[in-house]
Amino acid sequence: MHSTELVFDYDSTAFARTVERSVAVEAGDIEGDRSDATVVRDGETVTVTVDATDLTALRAGNNTWLTLVEVAERAASAGRQSR
């Protein structure tokens, strides 16, 4: 088994909560029997742990979760600016 922890630190708990809630719904919903992910928030930090059976699946899982977090960050930033 191979594993990666992707750790994202934010400037506020509210922003971290928004990102975490946006991506956590995808945990377990993304199809694939070679990788799995969990999303946890602790204050201003969001951690995505990707577990995979092989390095190719780990790379693909990392790319997927990095993209999901990036989109959530952009959406949260846009929401913050529109207020």
Tab-separated table of N, CA, C and O in Angstrom, residues 9-77:
chain	number	residue	atom	x	y	z
A	9	ASP	N	-2.978	24.596	4.440
A	9	ASP	CA	-3.181	25.532	5.545
A	9	ASP	C	-3.812	26.809	5.003
A	9	ASP	O	-3.356	27.342	3.982
A	10	TYR	N	-4.826	27.313	5.713
A	10	TYR	CA	-5.550	28.503	5.282
A	10	TYR	C	-5.484	29.586	6.347
A	10	TYR	O	-5.091	29.330	7.481
A	11	ASP	N	-5.926	30.779	5.969
A	11	ASP	CA	-5.836	31.915	6.884
A	11	ASP	C	-7.013	32.023	7.843
A	11	ASP	O	-7.008	32.865	8.738
A	12	SER	N	-8.018	31.177	7.648
A	12	SER	CA	-9.147	31.203	8.576
A	12	SER	C	-9.802	29.825	8.654
A	12	SER	O	-9.758	29.043	7.697
A	13	THR	N	-10.418	29.570	9.783
A	13	THR	CA	-11.148	28.325	9.966
A	13	THR	C	-12.346	28.264	9.030
A	13	THR	O	-12.660	27.202	8.484
A	14	ALA	N	-12.999	29.397	8.817
A	14	ALA	CA	-14.171	29.427	7.937
A	14	ALA	C	-13.807	29.032	6.509
A	14	ALA	O	-14.524	28.266	5.860
A	15	PHE	N	-12.679	29.550	6.015
A	15	PHE	CA	-12.244	29.207	4.656
A	15	PHE	C	-11.891	27.721	4.584
A	15	PHE	O	-12.290	27.031	3.639
A	16	ALA	N	-11.163	27.219	5.571
A	16	ALA	CA	-10.798	25.800	5.610
A	16	ALA	C	-12.050	24.926	5.659
A	16	ALA	O	-12.116	23.889	4.983
A	17	ARG	N	-13.042	25.338	6.431
A	17	ARG	CA	-14.299	24.589	6.526
A	17	ARG	C	-14.988	24.530	5.165
A	17	ARG	O	-15.503	23.477	4.759
A	18	THR	N	-15.001	25.648	4.443
A	18	THR	CA	-15.637	25.686	3.131
A	18	THR	C	-14.939	24.728	2.163
A	18	THR	O	-15.601	23.967	1.446
A	19	VAL	N	-13.617	24.759	2.155
A	19	VAL	CA	-12.859	23.858	1.280
A	19	VAL	C	-13.114	22.408	1.676
A	19	VAL	O	-13.402	21.555	0.828
A	20	GLU	N	-13.025	22.125	2.956
A	20	GLU	CA	-13.225	20.748	3.441
A	20	GLU	C	-14.604	20.222	3.077
A	20	GLU	O	-14.746	19.111	2.568
A	21	ARG	N	-15.628	21.014	3.288
A	21	ARG	CA	-16.991	20.566	2.978
A	21	ARG	C	-17.201	20.393	1.477
A	21	ARG	O	-17.980	19.546	1.050
A	22	SER	N	-16.508	21.206	0.702
A	22	SER	CA	-16.636	21.107	-0.751
A	22	SER	C	-16.035	19.818	-1.297
A	22	SER	O	-16.590	19.210	-2.211
A	23	VAL	N	-14.894	19.408	-0.764
A	23	VAL	CA	-14.228	18.230	-1.312
A	23	VAL	C	-14.579	16.937	-0.577
A	23	VAL	O	-14.483	15.855	-1.160
A	24	ALA	N	-14.991	17.031	0.673
A	24	ALA	CA	-15.269	15.815	1.457
A	24	ALA	C	-16.387	14.985	0.844
A	24	ALA	O	-16.387	13.753	0.978
A	25	VAL	N	-17.322	15.633	0.152
A	25	VAL	CA	-18.427	14.887	-0.461
A	25	VAL	C	-17.923	13.937	-1.551
A	25	VAL	O	-18.610	12.976	-1.893
A	26	GLU	N	-16.731	14.194	-2.073
A	26	GLU	CA	-16.163	13.338	-3.120
A	26	GLU	C	-15.469	12.100	-2.551
A	26	GLU	O	-15.283	11.126	-3.280
A	27	ALA	N	-15.086	12.142	-1.297
A	27	ALA	CA	-14.407	10.990	-0.682
A	27	ALA	C	-15.356	9.797	-0.692
A	27	ALA	O	-16.470	9.870	-0.207
A	28	GLY	N	-14.927	8.726	-1.279
A	28	GLY	CA	-15.754	7.528	-1.372
A	28	GLY	C	-16.637	7.493	-2.599
A	28	GLY	O	-17.140	6.442	-2.969
A	29	ASP	N	-16.836	8.650	-3.255
A	29	ASP	CA	-17.685	8.696	-4.445
A	29	ASP	C	-16.913	8.552	-5.740
A	29	ASP	O	-17.490	8.253	-6.775
A	30	ILE	N	-15.618	8.812	-5.697
A	30	ILE	CA	-14.813	8.694	-6.903
A	30	ILE	C	-14.543	7.220	-7.149
A	30	ILE	O	-14.009	6.516	-6.291
A	31	GLU	N	-14.948	6.773	-8.341
A	31	GLU	CA	-14.825	5.356	-8.657
A	31	GLU	C	-13.367	4.933	-8.799
A	31	GLU	O	-12.534	5.691	-9.259
A	32	GLY	N	-13.119	3.730	-8.418
A	32	GLY	CA	-11.786	3.157	-8.534
A	32	GLY	C	-11.526	2.226	-7.377
A	32	GLY	O	-11.760	2.583	-6.231
A	33	ASP	N	-11.065	1.043	-7.695
A	33	ASP	CA	-10.795	0.076	-6.640
A	33	ASP	C	-9.321	0.055	-6.250
A	33	ASP	O	-8.921	-0.690	-5.374
A	34	ARG	N	-8.521	0.946	-6.880
A	34	ARG	CA	-7.089	0.963	-6.586
A	34	ARG	C	-6.680	2.096	-5.666
A	34	ARG	O	-5.541	2.157	-5.224
A	35	SER	N	-7.604	3.026	-5.381
A	35	SER	CA	-7.252	4.128	-4.478
A	35	SER	C	-8.464	4.567	-3.674
A	35	SER	O	-9.608	4.308	-4.052
A	36	ASP	N	-8.170	5.248	-2.578
A	36	ASP	CA	-9.210	5.740	-1.675
A	36	ASP	C	-8.665	7.005	-1.026
A	36	ASP	O	-7.447	7.200	-0.953
A	37	ALA	N	-9.559	7.864	-0.560
A	37	ALA	CA	-9.101	9.100	0.081
A	37	ALA	C	-9.990	9.452	1.257
A	37	ALA	O	-11.171	9.103	1.291
A	38	THR	N	-9.392	10.141	2.223
A	38	THR	CA	-10.132	10.691	3.351
A	38	THR	C	-9.786	12.171	3.458
A	38	THR	O	-8.685	12.590	3.106
A	39	VAL	N	-10.750	12.943	3.943
A	39	VAL	CA	-10.577	14.388	4.108
A	39	VAL	C	-10.881	14.733	5.558
A	39	VAL	O	-11.942	14.364	6.078
A	40	VAL	N	-9.944	15.437	6.208
A	40	VAL	CA	-10.093	15.817	7.609
A	40	VAL	C	-9.697	17.278	7.751
A	40	VAL	O	-8.727	17.724	7.146
A	41	ARG	N	-10.464	18.017	8.559
A	41	ARG	CA	-10.106	19.404	8.862
A	41	ARG	C	-9.833	19.541	10.341
A	41	ARG	O	-10.562	19.015	11.171
A	42	ASP	N	-8.763	20.253	10.668
A	42	ASP	CA	-8.432	20.584	12.044
A	42	ASP	C	-8.155	22.079	12.073
A	42	ASP	O	-7.067	22.523	11.674
A	43	GLY	N	-9.140	22.848	12.480
A	43	GLY	CA	-8.989	24.296	12.512
A	43	GLY	C	-8.804	24.860	11.123
A	43	GLY	O	-9.664	24.708	10.258
A	44	GLU	N	-7.651	25.469	10.888
A	44	GLU	CA	-7.364	26.108	9.608
A	44	GLU	C	-6.630	25.190	8.626
A	44	GLU	O	-6.176	25.638	7.582
A	45	THR	N	-6.527	23.905	8.963
A	45	THR	CA	-5.789	22.955	8.132
A	45	THR	C	-6.706	21.858	7.614
A	45	THR	O	-7.464	21.257	8.376
A	46	VAL	N	-6.620	21.614	6.311
A	46	VAL	CA	-7.349	20.514	5.679
A	46	VAL	C	-6.310	19.504	5.211
A	46	VAL	O	-5.335	19.858	4.547
A	47	THR	N	-6.522	18.229	5.567
A	47	THR	CA	-5.609	17.163	5.166
A	47	THR	C	-6.372	16.138	4.347
A	47	THR	O	-7.419	15.645	4.776
A	48	VAL	N	-5.856	15.861	3.166
A	48	VAL	CA	-6.410	14.815	2.306
A	48	VAL	C	-5.384	13.686	2.282
A	48	VAL	O	-4.230	13.901	1.907
A	49	THR	N	-5.801	12.510	2.699
A	49	THR	CA	-4.926	11.342	2.676
A	49	THR	C	-5.367	10.435	1.539
A	49	THR	O	-6.528	10.032	1.482
A	50	VAL	N	-4.454	10.170	0.624
A	50	VAL	CA	-4.727	9.311	-0.521
A	50	VAL	C	-3.977	8.007	-0.313
A	50	VAL	O	-2.765	8.011	-0.099
A	51	ASP	N	-4.706	6.899	-0.340
A	51	ASP	CA	-4.118	5.567	-0.229
A	51	ASP	C	-4.333	4.850	-1.555
A	51	ASP	O	-5.408	4.957	-2.155
A	52	ALA	N	-3.326	4.120	-2.009
A	52	ALA	CA	-3.440	3.417	-3.282
A	52	ALA	C	-2.672	2.110	-3.248
A	52	ALA	O	-1.713	1.952	-2.489
A	53	THR	N	-3.091	1.208	-4.115
A	53	THR	CA	-2.453	-0.097	-4.183
A	53	THR	C	-1.138	-0.075	-4.941
A	53	THR	O	-0.308	-0.956	-4.762
A	54	ASP	N	-0.962	0.935	-5.823
A	54	ASP	CA	0.273	1.024	-6.598
A	54	ASP	C	0.600	2.493	-6.867
A	54	ASP	O	-0.221	3.372	-6.648
A	55	LEU	N	1.803	2.745	-7.325
A	55	LEU	CA	2.263	4.127	-7.516
A	55	LEU	C	1.520	4.851	-8.632
A	55	LEU	O	1.291	6.063	-8.546
A	56	THR	N	1.112	4.152	-9.651
A	56	THR	CA	0.345	4.790	-10.729
A	56	THR	C	-1.000	5.280	-10.206
A	56	THR	O	-1.420	6.407	-10.495
A	57	ALA	N	-1.665	4.464	-9.431
A	57	ALA	CA	-2.946	4.857	-8.841
A	57	ALA	C	-2.755	5.992	-7.841
A	57	ALA	O	-3.610	6.882	-7.734
A	58	LEU	N	-1.638	5.985	-7.114
A	58	LEU	CA	-1.359	7.058	-6.161
A	58	LEU	C	-1.175	8.388	-6.896
A	58	LEU	O	-1.717	9.411	-6.493
A	59	ARG	N	-0.427	8.369	-7.982
A	59	ARG	CA	-0.220	9.587	-8.771
A	59	ARG	C	-1.550	10.114	-9.305
A	59	ARG	O	-1.861	11.296	-9.206
A	60	ALA	N	-2.359	9.225	-9.831
A	60	ALA	CA	-3.665	9.632	-10.355
A	60	ALA	C	-4.552	10.177	-9.242
A	60	ALA	O	-5.231	11.199	-9.419
A	61	GLY	N	-4.539	9.526	-8.103
A	61	GLY	CA	-5.325	10.002	-6.964
A	61	GLY	C	-4.853	11.360	-6.482
A	61	GLY	O	-5.663	12.244	-6.187
A	62	ASN	N	-3.550	11.541	-6.398
A	62	ASN	CA	-3.010	12.847	-5.989
A	62	ASN	C	-3.446	13.940	-6.953
A	62	ASN	O	-3.874	15.019	-6.532
A	63	ASN	N	-3.334	13.674	-8.255
A	63	ASN	CA	-3.750	14.664	-9.250
A	63	ASN	C	-5.224	15.009	-9.113
A	63	ASN	O	-5.616	16.179	-9.192
A	64	THR	N	-6.047	14.010	-8.902
A	64	THR	CA	-7.489	14.241	-8.743
A	64	THR	C	-7.765	15.125	-7.542
A	64	THR	O	-8.500	16.120	-7.638
A	65	TRP	N	-7.181	14.800	-6.403
A	65	TRP	CA	-7.467	15.542	-5.178
A	65	TRP	C	-6.853	16.932	-5.176
A	65	TRP	O	-7.449	17.875	-4.656
A	66	LEU	N	-5.691	17.085	-5.785
A	66	LEU	CA	-5.113	18.430	-5.908
A	66	LEU	C	-6.019	19.318	-6.760
A	66	LEU	O	-6.236	20.491	-6.440
A	67	THR	N	-6.574	18.763	-7.818
A	67	THR	CA	-7.491	19.531	-8.667
A	67	THR	C	-8.779	19.867	-7.929
A	67	THR	O	-9.265	21.003	-7.996
A	68	LEU	N	-9.342	18.906	-7.205
A	68	LEU	CA	-10.572	19.161	-6.447
A	68	LEU	C	-10.371	20.262	-5.416
A	68	LEU	O	-11.219	21.152	-5.264
A	69	VAL	N	-9.257	20.222	-4.704
A	69	VAL	CA	-8.973	21.253	-3.692
A	69	VAL	C	-8.758	22.605	-4.371
A	69	VAL	O	-9.264	23.625	-3.900
A	70	GLU	N	-8.049	22.625	-5.481
A	70	GLU	CA	-7.816	23.882	-6.187
A	70	GLU	C	-9.135	24.524	-6.623
A	70	GLU	O	-9.331	25.732	-6.457
A	71	VAL	N	-10.039	23.746	-7.158
A	71	VAL	CA	-11.342	24.267	-7.583
A	71	VAL	C	-12.129	24.774	-6.378
A	71	VAL	O	-12.748	25.840	-6.424
A	72	ALA	N	-12.098	24.039	-5.278
A	72	ALA	CA	-12.796	24.469	-4.061
A	72	ALA	C	-12.208	25.777	-3.533
A	72	ALA	O	-12.957	26.668	-3.090
A	73	GLU	N	-10.893	25.913	-3.584
A	73	GLU	CA	-10.245	27.152	-3.132
A	73	GLU	C	-10.665	28.338	-3.996
A	73	GLU	O	-10.970	29.420	-3.485
A	74	ARG	N	-10.681	28.130	-5.316
A	74	ARG	CA	-11.076	29.225	-6.215
A	74	ARG	C	-12.529	29.627	-5.996
A	74	ARG	O	-12.858	30.813	-5.983
A	75	ALA	N	-13.396	28.641	-5.814
A	75	ALA	CA	-14.806	28.943	-5.568
A	75	ALA	C	-14.985	29.668	-4.234
A	75	ALA	O	-15.745	30.639	-4.140
A	76	ALA	N	-14.284	29.223	-3.212
A	76	ALA	CA	-14.380	29.874	-1.902
A	76	ALA	C	-13.831	31.292	-1.956
A	76	ALA	O	-14.389	32.206	-1.346
A	77	SER	N	-12.744	31.491	-2.701
A	77	SER	CA	-12.177	32.835	-2.855
A	77	SER	C	-13.132	33.748	-3.605
A	77	SER	O	-13.301	34.911	-3.240
